[in-house]
Coordinates of C-alpha atoms in Angstrom, one line a residue:
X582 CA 94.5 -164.9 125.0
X583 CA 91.0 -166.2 124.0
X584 CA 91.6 -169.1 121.6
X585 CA 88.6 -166.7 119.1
X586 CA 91.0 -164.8 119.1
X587 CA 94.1 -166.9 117.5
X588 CA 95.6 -167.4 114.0
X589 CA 94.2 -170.2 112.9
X590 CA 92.0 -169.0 109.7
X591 CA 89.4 -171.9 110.2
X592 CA 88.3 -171.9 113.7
X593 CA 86.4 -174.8 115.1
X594 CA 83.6 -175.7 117.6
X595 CA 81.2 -178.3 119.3
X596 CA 77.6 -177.1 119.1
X597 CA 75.0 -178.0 121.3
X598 CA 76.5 -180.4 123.5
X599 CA 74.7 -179.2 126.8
X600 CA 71.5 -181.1 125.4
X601 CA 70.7 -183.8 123.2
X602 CA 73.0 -182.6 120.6
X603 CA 71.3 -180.5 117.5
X604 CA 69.4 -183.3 115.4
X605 CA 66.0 -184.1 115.7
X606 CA 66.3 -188.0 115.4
X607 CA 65.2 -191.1 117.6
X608 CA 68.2 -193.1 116.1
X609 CA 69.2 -195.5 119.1
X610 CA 72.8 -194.4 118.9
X611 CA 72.0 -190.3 119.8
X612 CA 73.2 -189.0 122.9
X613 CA 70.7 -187.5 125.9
X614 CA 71.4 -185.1 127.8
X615 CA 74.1 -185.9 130.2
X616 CA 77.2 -184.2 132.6
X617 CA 79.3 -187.2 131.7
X618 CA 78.7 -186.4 127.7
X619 CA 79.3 -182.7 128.0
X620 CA 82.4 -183.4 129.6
X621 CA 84.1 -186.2 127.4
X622 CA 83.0 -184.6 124.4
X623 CA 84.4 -180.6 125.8
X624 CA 87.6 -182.3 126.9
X625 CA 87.9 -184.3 123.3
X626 CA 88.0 -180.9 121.4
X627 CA 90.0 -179.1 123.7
X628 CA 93.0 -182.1 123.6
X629 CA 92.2 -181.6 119.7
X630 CA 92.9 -178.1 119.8
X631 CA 89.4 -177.2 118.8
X632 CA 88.7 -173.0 119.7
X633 CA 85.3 -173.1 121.2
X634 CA 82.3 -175.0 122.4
X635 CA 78.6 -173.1 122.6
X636 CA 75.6 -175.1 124.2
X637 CA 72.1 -173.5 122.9
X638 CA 69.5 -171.9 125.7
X639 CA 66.4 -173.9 125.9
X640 CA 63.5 -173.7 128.3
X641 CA 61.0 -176.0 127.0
X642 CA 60.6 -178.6 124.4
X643 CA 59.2 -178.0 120.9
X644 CA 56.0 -180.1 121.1
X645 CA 52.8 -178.7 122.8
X646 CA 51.7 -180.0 125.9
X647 CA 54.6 -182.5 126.2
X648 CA 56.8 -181.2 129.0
X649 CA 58.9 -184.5 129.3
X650 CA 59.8 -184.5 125.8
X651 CA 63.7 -184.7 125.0
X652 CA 63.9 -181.8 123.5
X653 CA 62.9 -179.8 126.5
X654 CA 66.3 -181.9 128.0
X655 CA 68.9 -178.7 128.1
X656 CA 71.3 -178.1 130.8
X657 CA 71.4 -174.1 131.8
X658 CA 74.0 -172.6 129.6
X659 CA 75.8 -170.4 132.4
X660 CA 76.4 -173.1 135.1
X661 CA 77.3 -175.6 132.3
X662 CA 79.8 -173.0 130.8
X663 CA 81.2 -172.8 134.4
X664 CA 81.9 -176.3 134.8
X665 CA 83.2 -176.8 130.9
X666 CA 85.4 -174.3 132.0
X667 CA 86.7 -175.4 134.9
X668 CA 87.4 -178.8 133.4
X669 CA 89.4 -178.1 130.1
X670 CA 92.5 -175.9 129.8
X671 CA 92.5 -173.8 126.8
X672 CA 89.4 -174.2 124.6
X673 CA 87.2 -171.1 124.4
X674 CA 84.0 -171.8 126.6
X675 CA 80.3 -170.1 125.8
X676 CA 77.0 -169.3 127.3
X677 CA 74.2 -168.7 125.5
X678 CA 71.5 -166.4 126.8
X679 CA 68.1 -165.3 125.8
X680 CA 67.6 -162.0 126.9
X681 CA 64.0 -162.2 128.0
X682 CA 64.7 -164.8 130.1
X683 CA 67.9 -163.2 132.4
X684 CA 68.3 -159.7 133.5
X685 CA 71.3 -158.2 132.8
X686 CA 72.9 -157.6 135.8
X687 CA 72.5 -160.8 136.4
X688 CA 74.1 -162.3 133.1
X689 CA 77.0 -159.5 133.7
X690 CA 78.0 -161.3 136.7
X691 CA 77.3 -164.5 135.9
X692 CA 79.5 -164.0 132.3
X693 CA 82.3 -162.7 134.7
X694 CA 82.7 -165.4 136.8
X695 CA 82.8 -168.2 133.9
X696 CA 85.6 -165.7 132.7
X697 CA 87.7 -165.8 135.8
X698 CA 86.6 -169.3 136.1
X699 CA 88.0 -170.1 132.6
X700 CA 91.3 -168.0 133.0
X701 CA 89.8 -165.4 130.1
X702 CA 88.2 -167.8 127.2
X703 CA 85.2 -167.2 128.1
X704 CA 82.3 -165.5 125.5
X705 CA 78.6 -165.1 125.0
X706 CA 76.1 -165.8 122.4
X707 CA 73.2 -163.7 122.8
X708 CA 69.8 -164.1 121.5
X709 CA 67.1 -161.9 121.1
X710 CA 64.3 -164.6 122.0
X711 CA 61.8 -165.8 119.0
X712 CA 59.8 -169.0 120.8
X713 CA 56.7 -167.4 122.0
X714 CA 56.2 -170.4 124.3
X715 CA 59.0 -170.4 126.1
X716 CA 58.4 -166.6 126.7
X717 CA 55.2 -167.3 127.9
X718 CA 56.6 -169.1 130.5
X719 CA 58.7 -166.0 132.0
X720 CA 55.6 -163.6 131.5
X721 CA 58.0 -161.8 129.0
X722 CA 56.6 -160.8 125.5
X723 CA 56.9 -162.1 122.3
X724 CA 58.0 -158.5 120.6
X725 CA 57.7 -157.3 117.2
X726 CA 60.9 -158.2 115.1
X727 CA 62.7 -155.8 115.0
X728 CA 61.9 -154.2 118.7
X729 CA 63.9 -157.8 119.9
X730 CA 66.8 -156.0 118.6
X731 CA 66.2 -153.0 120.0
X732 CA 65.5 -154.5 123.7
X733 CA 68.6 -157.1 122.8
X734 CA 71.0 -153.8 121.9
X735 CA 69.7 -152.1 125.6
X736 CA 70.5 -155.2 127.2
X737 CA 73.9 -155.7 126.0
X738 CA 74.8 -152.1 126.7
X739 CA 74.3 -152.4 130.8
X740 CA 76.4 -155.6 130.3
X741 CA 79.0 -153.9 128.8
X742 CA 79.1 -151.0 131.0
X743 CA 78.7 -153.6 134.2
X744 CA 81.6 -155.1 132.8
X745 CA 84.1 -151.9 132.3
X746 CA 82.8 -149.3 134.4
X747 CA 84.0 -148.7 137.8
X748 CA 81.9 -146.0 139.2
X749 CA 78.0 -147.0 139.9
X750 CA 76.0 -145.6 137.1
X751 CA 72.0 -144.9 136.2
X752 CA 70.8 -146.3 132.4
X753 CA 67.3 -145.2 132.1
X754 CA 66.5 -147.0 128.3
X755 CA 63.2 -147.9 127.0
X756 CA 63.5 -151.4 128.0
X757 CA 65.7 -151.4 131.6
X758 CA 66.2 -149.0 134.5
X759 CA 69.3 -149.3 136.2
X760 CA 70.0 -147.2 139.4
X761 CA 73.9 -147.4 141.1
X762 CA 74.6 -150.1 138.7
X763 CA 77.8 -151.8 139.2
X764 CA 78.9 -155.4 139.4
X765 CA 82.1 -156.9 141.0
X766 CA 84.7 -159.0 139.9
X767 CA 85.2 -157.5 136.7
X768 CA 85.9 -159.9 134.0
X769 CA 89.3 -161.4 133.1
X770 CA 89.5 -160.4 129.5
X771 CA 89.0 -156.2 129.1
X772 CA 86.3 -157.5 126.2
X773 CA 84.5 -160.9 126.2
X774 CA 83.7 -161.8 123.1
X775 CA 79.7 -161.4 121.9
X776 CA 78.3 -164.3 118.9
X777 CA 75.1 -163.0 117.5
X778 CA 72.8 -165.2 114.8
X779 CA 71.3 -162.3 113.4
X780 CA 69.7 -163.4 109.8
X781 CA 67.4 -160.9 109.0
X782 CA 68.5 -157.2 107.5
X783 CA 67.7 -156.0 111.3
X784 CA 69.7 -158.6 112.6
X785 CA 72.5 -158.5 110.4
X786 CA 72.7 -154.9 111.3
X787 CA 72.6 -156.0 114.7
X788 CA 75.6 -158.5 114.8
X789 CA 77.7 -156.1 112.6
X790 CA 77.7 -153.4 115.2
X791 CA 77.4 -155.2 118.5
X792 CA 79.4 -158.4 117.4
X793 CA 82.6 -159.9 117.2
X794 CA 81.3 -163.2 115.6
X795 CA 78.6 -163.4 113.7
X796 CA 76.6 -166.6 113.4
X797 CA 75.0 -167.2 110.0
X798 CA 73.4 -170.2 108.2
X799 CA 74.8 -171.0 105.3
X800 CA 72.5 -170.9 102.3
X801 CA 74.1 -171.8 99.2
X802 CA 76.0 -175.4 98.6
X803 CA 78.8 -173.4 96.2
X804 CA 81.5 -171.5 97.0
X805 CA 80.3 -167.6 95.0
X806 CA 77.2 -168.1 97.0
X807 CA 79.2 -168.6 100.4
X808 CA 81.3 -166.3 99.6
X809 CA 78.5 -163.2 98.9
X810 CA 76.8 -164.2 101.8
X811 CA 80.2 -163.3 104.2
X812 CA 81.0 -160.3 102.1
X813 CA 77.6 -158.8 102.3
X814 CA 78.1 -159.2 106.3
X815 CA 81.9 -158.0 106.6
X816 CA 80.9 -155.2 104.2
X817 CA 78.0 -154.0 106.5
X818 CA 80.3 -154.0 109.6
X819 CA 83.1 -152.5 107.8
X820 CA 81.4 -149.8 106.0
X821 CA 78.5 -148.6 108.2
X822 CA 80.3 -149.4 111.8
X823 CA 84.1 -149.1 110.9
X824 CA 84.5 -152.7 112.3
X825 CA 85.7 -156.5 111.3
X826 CA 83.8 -159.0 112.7
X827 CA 84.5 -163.2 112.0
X828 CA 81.8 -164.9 110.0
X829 CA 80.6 -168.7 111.7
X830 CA 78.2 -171.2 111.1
X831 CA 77.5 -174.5 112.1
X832 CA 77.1 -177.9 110.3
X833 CA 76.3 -181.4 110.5
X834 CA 79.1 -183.6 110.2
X835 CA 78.5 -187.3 108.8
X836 CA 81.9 -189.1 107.9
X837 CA 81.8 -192.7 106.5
X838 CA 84.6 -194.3 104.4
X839 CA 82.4 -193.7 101.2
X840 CA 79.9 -191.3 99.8
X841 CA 76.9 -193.7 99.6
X842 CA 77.3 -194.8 103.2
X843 CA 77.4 -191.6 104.5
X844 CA 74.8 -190.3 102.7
X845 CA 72.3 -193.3 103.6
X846 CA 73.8 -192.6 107.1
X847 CA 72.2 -188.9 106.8
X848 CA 69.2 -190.3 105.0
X849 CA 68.6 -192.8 108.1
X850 CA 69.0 -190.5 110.9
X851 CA 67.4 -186.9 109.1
X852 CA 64.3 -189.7 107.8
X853 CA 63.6 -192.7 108.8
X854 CA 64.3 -191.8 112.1
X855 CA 63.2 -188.3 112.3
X856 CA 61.8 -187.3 115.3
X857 CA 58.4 -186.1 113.7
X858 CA 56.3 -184.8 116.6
X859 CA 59.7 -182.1 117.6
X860 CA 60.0 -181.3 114.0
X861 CA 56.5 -181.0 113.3
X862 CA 56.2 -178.4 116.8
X863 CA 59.3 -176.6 115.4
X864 CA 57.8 -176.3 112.1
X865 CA 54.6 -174.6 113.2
X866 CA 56.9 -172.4 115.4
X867 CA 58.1 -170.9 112.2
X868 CA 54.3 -170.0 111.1
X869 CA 54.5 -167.3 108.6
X870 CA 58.4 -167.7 107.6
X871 CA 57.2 -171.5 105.7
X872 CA 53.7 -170.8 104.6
X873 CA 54.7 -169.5 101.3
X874 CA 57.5 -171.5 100.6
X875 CA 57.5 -174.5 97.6
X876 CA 57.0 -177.9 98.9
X877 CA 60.2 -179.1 97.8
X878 CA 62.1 -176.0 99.4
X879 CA 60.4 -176.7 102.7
X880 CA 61.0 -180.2 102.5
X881 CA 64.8 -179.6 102.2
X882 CA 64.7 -176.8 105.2
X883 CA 62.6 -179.7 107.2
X884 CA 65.5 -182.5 107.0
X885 CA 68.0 -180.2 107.3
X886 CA 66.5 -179.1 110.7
X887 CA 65.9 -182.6 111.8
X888 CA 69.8 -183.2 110.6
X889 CA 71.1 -180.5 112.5
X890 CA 69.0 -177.3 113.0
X891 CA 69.7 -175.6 109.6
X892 CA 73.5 -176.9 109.9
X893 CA 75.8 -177.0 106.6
X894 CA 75.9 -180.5 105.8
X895 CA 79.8 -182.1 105.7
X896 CA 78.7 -185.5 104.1
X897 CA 81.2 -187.9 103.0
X898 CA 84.8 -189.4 103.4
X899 CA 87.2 -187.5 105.4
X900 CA 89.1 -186.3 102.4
X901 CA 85.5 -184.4 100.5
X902 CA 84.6 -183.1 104.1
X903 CA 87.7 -181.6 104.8
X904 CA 87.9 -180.3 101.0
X905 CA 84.2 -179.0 102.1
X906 CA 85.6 -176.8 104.9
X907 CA 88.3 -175.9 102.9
X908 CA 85.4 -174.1 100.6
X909 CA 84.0 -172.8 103.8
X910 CA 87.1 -171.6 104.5
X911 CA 88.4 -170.0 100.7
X912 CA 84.9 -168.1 101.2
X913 CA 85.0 -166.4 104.0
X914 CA 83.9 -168.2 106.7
X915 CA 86.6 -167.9 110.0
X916 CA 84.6 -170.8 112.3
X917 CA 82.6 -173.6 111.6
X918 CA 80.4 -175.3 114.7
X919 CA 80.7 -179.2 114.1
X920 CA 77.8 -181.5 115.2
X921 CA 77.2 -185.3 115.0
X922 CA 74.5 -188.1 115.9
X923 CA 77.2 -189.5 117.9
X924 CA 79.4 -187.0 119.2
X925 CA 82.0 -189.5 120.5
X926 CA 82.8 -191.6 117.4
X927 CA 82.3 -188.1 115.4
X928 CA 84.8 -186.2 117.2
X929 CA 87.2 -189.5 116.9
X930 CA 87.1 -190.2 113.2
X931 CA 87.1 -186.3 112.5
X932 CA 90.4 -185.6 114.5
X933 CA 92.2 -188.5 113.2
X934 CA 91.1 -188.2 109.6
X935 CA 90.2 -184.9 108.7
X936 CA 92.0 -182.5 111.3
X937 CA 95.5 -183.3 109.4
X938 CA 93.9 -182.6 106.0
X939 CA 92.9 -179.5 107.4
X940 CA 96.6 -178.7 108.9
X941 CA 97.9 -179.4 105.8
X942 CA 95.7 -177.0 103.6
X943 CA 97.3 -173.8 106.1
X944 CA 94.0 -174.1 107.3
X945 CA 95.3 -175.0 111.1
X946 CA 98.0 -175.4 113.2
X947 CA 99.3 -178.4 114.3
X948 CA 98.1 -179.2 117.8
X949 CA 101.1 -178.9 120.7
X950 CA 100.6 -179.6 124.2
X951 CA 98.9 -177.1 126.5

């Protein structure tokens, strides 16, 4: 059985690990981009019992007219995925694909053969496609909001079928034009597993129909707020598509033996060492969505994105970020994505510290061999 699938109520994940990891920082200790690092780190969390790990798709780096820029530094999701999978035994393995960027007869067979790879934990993030650069650079267009959806829902259907169906088929769609479609080996699992960020009403609408797991940022640091932000999701997919979906997110994990330190960690990485010129790029990317917005509120979205892309920040001692995802947890969420500056220590000092705070909240079960 895919491990996204078990009984543990809080599910967790490495993010990002196919690149530089998600912070924006120039702190000497940050990883790079490395084979060796996705590998340590994948076969860390899957000795730790962890349920998933998703790299993120990137096809260029944030800053203009910078093509060697670290940021641009991300290993293709697929063949990575194929590899993860081949070298861990029982942790759920993703891809992450923008569908601009692959056709989807292509990412149908591709998705199957991680699955068979991976012995059926294998399962797909899909992404409509927002960074008009990178689109440029496939010819594809940069479509109105809501029509990404639309073209996202079209490609994900011909997956689908590609993956069931065993007689050749014709979709004729707005978007795709499929004649004899059919695609050999089938998957392992009868249904992979889809992740969808979808944040706006469209895409929240989106997710709720199409996905199993939905991907949201956490907005609120209580636990009402967390908690109406997953019930306004579950209660979409529940009442307008007759369907229960799990509720992720990702966050930004900084675990010292106090509060201060780990906060002047955060402050040291997020700040001093911010990596201006990627955030700055990323920040102009956004255009319109930051415009209006207070300077203090876009401050605060600005270190959180050099911290971690948006990520929910567990900052602290083991015991307040383990009572931290224990909020997470009381509120809804069912996964949490963990990221660090330094994956290796991070993933050390969380599995010894916090992992058995965790087990002993009912939150997890203990680890047993595979």
């Amino acid at each position: 059985m895919n491990p996204l699938l078990g009984d543990n109520a809080l599910k967790l994940g490495l993010f990002c690990t196919n690149g530089r990891g998600a912070s924006q920082t120039l702190v000497p200790e940050a990883h790079t981009a490395s084979w060796d690092f996705s590998l340590r780190t994948a076969r860390a969390a899957d000795a730790a019992g962890f349920e998933a790990v998703v790299p993120f798709a990137r096809w260029k780096g944030y800053p203009e007219n910078r093509p060697q820029h670290s940021s641009g530094a991300v290993m293709d999701p697929f063949t990575w995925a194929a590899g993860i999978a081949a070298a861990t035994e029982r942790i759920g393995v993703f891809a992450t694909s923008h569908a601009p960027t692959v056709h989807p007869i292509v990412a149908a067979k591709q998705a199957a053969t991680v699955d068979l790879i991976s012995g059926g934990r294998f399962a797909l993030n899909v992404v409509g496609g927002w960074n008009k650069p990178e689109l440029e650079m496939f010819g594809a267009p940069l479509r109105e909001h809501d029509e990404r959806y639309d073209h996202l829902q079209e490609w994900l259907e011909v997956i689908r079928r590609l993956w069931s169906e065993t007689e050749e088929f014709d979709f004729h769609g707005r978007f795709f034009d499929v004649v004899g479609g059919v695609s050999l080996p089938k998957p392992a699992q009868l249904r992979i597993p889809i992740m969808n960020a979808g944040g706006s009403p469209r895409g929240m609408r989106f997710a709720a129909e199409h996905a199993d797991l939905c991907f949201v940022i956490v907005q609120s640091e209580d636990e009402a707020g967390v908690r109406k932000q997953v019930t306004d999701y579950k209660r979409i997919a529940r009442e307008d598509f007759g369907r229960e979906v799990q509720v992720w997110t990702h966050t930004v994990v900084v675990q010292r033996d106090d509060q201060a330190a780990a906060e002047a960690y955060l402050r040291r990485f997020s700040v001093e060492y911010e990596d201006t010129e990627s955030v700055d790029a990323w920040m102009r990317l956004q255009g319109a969505n930051t415009q209006l917005m207070p300077p203090e509120i876009l401050a605060t979205m600005r270190q959180r994105f050099a911290a971690g892309a948006g990520g929910f920040p567990l900052v602290g001692t083991a015991e307040t970020i383990a009572e931290r995802l224990e909020m997470l947890s009381v509120a809804g969420i069912d996964g949490a994505l963990l990221t660090w500056v330094d994956y290796d220590a991070g993933i050390a000092d969380f599995v010894r510290d916090v992992l058995p705070r965790l087990e002993k909240a009912g939150l997890r079960a203990p680890v047993t061999a595979p």
